[in-house]
Rosetta silent file (secondary structure, phi, psi, omega in degrees, C-alpha in Angstrom):
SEQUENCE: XXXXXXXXXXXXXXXXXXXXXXXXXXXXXXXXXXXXXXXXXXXXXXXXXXXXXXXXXXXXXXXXXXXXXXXXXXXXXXXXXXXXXXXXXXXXXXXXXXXXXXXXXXXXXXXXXXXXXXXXXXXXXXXXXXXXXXXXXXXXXX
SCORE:     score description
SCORE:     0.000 S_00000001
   1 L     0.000  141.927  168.279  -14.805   82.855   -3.601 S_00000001
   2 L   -69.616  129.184  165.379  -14.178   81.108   -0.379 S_00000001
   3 L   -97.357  -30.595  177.971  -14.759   77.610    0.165 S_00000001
   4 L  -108.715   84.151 -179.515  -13.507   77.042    3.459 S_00000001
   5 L   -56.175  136.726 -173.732  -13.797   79.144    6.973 S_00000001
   6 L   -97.424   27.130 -160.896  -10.954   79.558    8.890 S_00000001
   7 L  -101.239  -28.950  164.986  -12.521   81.151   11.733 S_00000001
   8 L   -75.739   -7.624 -160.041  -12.542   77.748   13.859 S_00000001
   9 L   -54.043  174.458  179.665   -8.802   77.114   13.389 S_00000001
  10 L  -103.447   48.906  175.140   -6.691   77.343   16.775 S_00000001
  11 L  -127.451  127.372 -169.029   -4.659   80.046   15.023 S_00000001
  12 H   -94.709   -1.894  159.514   -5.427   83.542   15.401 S_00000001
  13 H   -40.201  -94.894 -178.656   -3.336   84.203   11.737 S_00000001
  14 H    -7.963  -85.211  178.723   -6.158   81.918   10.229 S_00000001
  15 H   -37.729  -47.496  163.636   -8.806   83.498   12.105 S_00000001
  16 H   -44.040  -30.429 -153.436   -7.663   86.813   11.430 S_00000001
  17 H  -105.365  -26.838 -171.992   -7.596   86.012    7.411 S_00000001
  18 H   -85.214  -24.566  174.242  -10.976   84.328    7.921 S_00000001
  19 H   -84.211  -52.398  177.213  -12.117   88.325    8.345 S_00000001
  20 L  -119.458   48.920  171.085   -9.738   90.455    6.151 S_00000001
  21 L  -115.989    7.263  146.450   -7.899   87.835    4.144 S_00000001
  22 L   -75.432  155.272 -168.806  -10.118   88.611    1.114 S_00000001
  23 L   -50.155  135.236  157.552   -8.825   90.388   -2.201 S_00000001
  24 L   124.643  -68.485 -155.238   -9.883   93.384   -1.933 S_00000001
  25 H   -72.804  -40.957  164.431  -10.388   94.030    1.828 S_00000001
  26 H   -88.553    8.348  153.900   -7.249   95.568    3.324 S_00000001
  27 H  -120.691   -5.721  132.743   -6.810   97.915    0.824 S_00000001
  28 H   -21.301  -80.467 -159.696  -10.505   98.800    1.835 S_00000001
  29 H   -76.662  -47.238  144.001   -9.142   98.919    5.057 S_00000001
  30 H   -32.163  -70.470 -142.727   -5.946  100.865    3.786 S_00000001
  31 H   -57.519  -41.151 -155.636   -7.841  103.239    1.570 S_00000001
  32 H   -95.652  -35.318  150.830  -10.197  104.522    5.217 S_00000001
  33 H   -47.749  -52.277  164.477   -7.031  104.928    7.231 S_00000001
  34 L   -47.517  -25.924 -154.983   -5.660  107.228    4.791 S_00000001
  35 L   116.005  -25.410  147.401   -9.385  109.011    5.049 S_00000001
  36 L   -13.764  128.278  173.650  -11.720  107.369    2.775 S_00000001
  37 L  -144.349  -24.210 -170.393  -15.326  107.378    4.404 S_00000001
  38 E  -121.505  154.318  143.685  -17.543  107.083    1.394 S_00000001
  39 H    28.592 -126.756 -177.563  -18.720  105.007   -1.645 S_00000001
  40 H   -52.904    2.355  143.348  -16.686  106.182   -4.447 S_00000001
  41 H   -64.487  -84.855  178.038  -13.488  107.039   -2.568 S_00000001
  42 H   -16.618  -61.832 -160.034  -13.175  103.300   -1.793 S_00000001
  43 L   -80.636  -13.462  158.826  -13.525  102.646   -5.544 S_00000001
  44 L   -19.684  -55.444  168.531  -10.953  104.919   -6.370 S_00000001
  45 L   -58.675   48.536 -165.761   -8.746  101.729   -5.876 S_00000001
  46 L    22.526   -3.081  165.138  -10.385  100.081   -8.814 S_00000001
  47 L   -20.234  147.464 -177.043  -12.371   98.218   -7.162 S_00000001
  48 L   -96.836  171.943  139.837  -16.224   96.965   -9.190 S_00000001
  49 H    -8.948  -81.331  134.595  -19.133   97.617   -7.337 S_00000001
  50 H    -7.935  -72.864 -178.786  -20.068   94.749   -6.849 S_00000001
  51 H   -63.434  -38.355  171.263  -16.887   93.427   -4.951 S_00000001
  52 H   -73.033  -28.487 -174.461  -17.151   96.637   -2.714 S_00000001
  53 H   -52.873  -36.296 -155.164  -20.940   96.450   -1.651 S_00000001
  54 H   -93.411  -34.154  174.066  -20.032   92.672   -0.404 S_00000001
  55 H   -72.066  -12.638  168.832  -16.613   93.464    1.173 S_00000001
  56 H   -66.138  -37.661  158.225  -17.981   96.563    2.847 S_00000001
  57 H   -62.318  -20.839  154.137  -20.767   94.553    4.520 S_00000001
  58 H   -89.837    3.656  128.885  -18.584   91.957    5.973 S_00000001
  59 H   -34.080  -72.565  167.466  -16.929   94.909    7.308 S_00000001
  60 H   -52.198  -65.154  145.186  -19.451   96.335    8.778 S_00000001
  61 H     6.047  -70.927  173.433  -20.727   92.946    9.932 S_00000001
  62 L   -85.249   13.743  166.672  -17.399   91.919   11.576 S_00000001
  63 L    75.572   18.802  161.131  -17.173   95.342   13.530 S_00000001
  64 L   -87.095  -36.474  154.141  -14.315   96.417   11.596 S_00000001
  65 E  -133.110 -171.621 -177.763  -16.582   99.704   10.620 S_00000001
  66 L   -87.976  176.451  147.856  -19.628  101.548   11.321 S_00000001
  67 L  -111.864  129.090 -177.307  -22.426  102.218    8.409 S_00000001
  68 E  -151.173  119.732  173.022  -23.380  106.023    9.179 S_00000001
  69 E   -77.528  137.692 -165.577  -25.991  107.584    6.809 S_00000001
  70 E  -106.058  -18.586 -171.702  -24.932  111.007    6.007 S_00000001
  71 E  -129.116  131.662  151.011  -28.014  111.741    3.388 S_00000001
  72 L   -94.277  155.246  177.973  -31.618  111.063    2.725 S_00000001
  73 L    30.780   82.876   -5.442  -33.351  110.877   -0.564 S_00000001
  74 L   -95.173  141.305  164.933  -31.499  108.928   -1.576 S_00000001
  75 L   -47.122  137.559  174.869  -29.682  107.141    1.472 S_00000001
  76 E  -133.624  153.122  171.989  -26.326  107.541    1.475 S_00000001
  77 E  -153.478  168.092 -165.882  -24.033  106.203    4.024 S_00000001
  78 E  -114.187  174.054  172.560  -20.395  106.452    5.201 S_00000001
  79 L  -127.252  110.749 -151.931  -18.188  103.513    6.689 S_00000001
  80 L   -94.920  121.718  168.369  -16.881  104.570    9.784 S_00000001
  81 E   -79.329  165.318  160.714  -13.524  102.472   11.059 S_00000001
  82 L  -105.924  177.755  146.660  -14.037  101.406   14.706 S_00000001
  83 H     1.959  -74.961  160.067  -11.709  100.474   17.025 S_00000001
  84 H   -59.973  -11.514 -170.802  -11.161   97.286   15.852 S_00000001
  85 H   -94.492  -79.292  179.770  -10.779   98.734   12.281 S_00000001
  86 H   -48.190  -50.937 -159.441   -7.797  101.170   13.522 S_00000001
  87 L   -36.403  -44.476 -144.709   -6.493   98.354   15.361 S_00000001
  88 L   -63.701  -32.296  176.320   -5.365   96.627   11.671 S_00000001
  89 H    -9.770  -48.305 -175.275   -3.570  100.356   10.992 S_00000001
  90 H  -118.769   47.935  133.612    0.019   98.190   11.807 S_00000001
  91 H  -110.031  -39.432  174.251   -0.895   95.164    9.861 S_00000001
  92 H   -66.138  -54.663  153.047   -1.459   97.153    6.795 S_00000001
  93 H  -108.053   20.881  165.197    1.297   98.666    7.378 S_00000001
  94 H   -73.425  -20.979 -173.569    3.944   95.921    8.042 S_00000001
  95 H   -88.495  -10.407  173.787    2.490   94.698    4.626 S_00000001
  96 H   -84.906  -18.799  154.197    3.204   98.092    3.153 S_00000001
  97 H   -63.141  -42.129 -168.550    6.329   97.649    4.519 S_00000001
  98 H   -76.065  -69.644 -164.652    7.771   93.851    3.300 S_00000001
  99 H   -31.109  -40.405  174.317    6.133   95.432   -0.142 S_00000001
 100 H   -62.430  -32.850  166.797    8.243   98.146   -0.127 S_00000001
 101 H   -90.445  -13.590  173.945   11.740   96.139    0.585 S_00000001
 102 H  -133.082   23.856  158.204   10.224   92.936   -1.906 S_00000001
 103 L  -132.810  177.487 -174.165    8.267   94.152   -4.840 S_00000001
 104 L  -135.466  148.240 -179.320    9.343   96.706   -7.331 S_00000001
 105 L   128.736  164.095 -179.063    7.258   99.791   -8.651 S_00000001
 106 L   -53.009 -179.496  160.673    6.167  103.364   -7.062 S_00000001
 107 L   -97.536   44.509  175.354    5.084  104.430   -3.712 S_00000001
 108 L   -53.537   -2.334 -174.889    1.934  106.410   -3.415 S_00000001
 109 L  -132.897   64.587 -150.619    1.496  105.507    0.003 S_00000001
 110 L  -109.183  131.411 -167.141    4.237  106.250    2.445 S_00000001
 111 L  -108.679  164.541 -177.698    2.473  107.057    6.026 S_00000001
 112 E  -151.929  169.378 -171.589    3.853  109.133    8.390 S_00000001
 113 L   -92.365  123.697 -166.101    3.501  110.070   12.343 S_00000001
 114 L   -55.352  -45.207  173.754    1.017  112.909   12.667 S_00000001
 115 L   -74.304  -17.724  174.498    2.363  114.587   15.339 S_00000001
 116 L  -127.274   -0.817  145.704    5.992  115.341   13.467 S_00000001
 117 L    92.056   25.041  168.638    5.347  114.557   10.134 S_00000001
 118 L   -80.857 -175.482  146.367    8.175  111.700    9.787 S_00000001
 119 E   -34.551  152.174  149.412    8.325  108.188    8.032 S_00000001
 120 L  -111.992 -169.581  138.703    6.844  105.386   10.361 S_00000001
 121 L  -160.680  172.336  176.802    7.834  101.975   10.112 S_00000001
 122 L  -121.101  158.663  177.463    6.931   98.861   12.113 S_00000001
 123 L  -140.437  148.963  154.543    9.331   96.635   14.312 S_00000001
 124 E   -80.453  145.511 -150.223    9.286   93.495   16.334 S_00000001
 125 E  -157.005  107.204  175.780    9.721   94.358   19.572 S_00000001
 126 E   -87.908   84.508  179.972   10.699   91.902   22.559 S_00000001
 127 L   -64.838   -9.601  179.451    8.870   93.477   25.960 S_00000001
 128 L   -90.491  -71.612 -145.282   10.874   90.982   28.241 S_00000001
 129 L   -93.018    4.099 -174.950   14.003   91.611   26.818 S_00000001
 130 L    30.683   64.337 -164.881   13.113   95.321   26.153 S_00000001
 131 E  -172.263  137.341  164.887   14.671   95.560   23.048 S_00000001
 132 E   -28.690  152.105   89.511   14.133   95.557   18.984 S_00000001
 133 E   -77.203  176.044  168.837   14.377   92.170   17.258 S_00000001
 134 L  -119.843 -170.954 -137.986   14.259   91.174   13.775 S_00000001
 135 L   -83.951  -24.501 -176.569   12.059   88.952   12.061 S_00000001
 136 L   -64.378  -55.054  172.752   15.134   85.864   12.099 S_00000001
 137 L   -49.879  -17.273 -158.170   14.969   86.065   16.002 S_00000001
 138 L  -104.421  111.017  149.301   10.996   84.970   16.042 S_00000001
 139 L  -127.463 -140.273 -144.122    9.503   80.963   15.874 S_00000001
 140 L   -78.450 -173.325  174.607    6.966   78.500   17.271 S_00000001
 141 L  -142.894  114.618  177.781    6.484   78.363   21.312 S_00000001
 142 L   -64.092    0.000    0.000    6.502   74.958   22.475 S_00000001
């Protein structure tokens, strides 16, 4: 459990982390990129019950998805990403990236570009200098 929000810090890491930096929540947020919309596809990931009812509602909550009932008796509902939801699409996967070059074990989850059906990957990218960097090239801003 959290004891402390990071949501005032002057960091927008922090802040970011104060929304999806619980266990749990960006492989949520994986799982509905991939296609996921309902209940028990999310728990597919092993997830309890429990853990998903409360991270799906500070989902919904922070406007990372929608709640969309698809059935009555009994309500059922789907979790919609929004905007802000896709947005995270290339934080999950730069972390599906580092995992892939710095842990060991399979790959069940190798994304690809829709329209041509390669590999993706993400890069730092310098728009003033128009040109790739790598991660060595990057600090602070005075």
């Amino acid at each position: 459990m959290r004891n402390t929000s990071l949501s005032t810090m002057a960091c927008p890491a922090a802040r970011a982390l104060d929304v999806v930096g619980e266990w749990w929540t960006l492989l949520i947020i994986r799982d509905a990129l991939r296609g996921a919309r309902r209940f028990e596809e999310f728990k597919r990931a092993g997830i309890s019950d429990n853990i998903l009812t409360t991270r799906l509602r500070r989902l919904v909550d922070a406007g990372i998805f929608e709640r969309s009932r698809y059935q009555q008796r009994p309500d059922r509902y789907e979790y919609l990403l929004t905007g802000k939801g896709r947005a995270l699409g290339p934080v999950v996967a730069a972390l599906r990236d580092w995992g892939s070059t710095w842990t060991e074990g399979p790959d069940r989850t190798k994304i690809a570009h829709r329209a041509c059906g390669h590999p993706v990957s993400v890069r730092l990218y310098c728009p003033d200098c128009n040109r790739q960097i790598t991660g060595a090239e990057i600090g602070p801003i005075d």
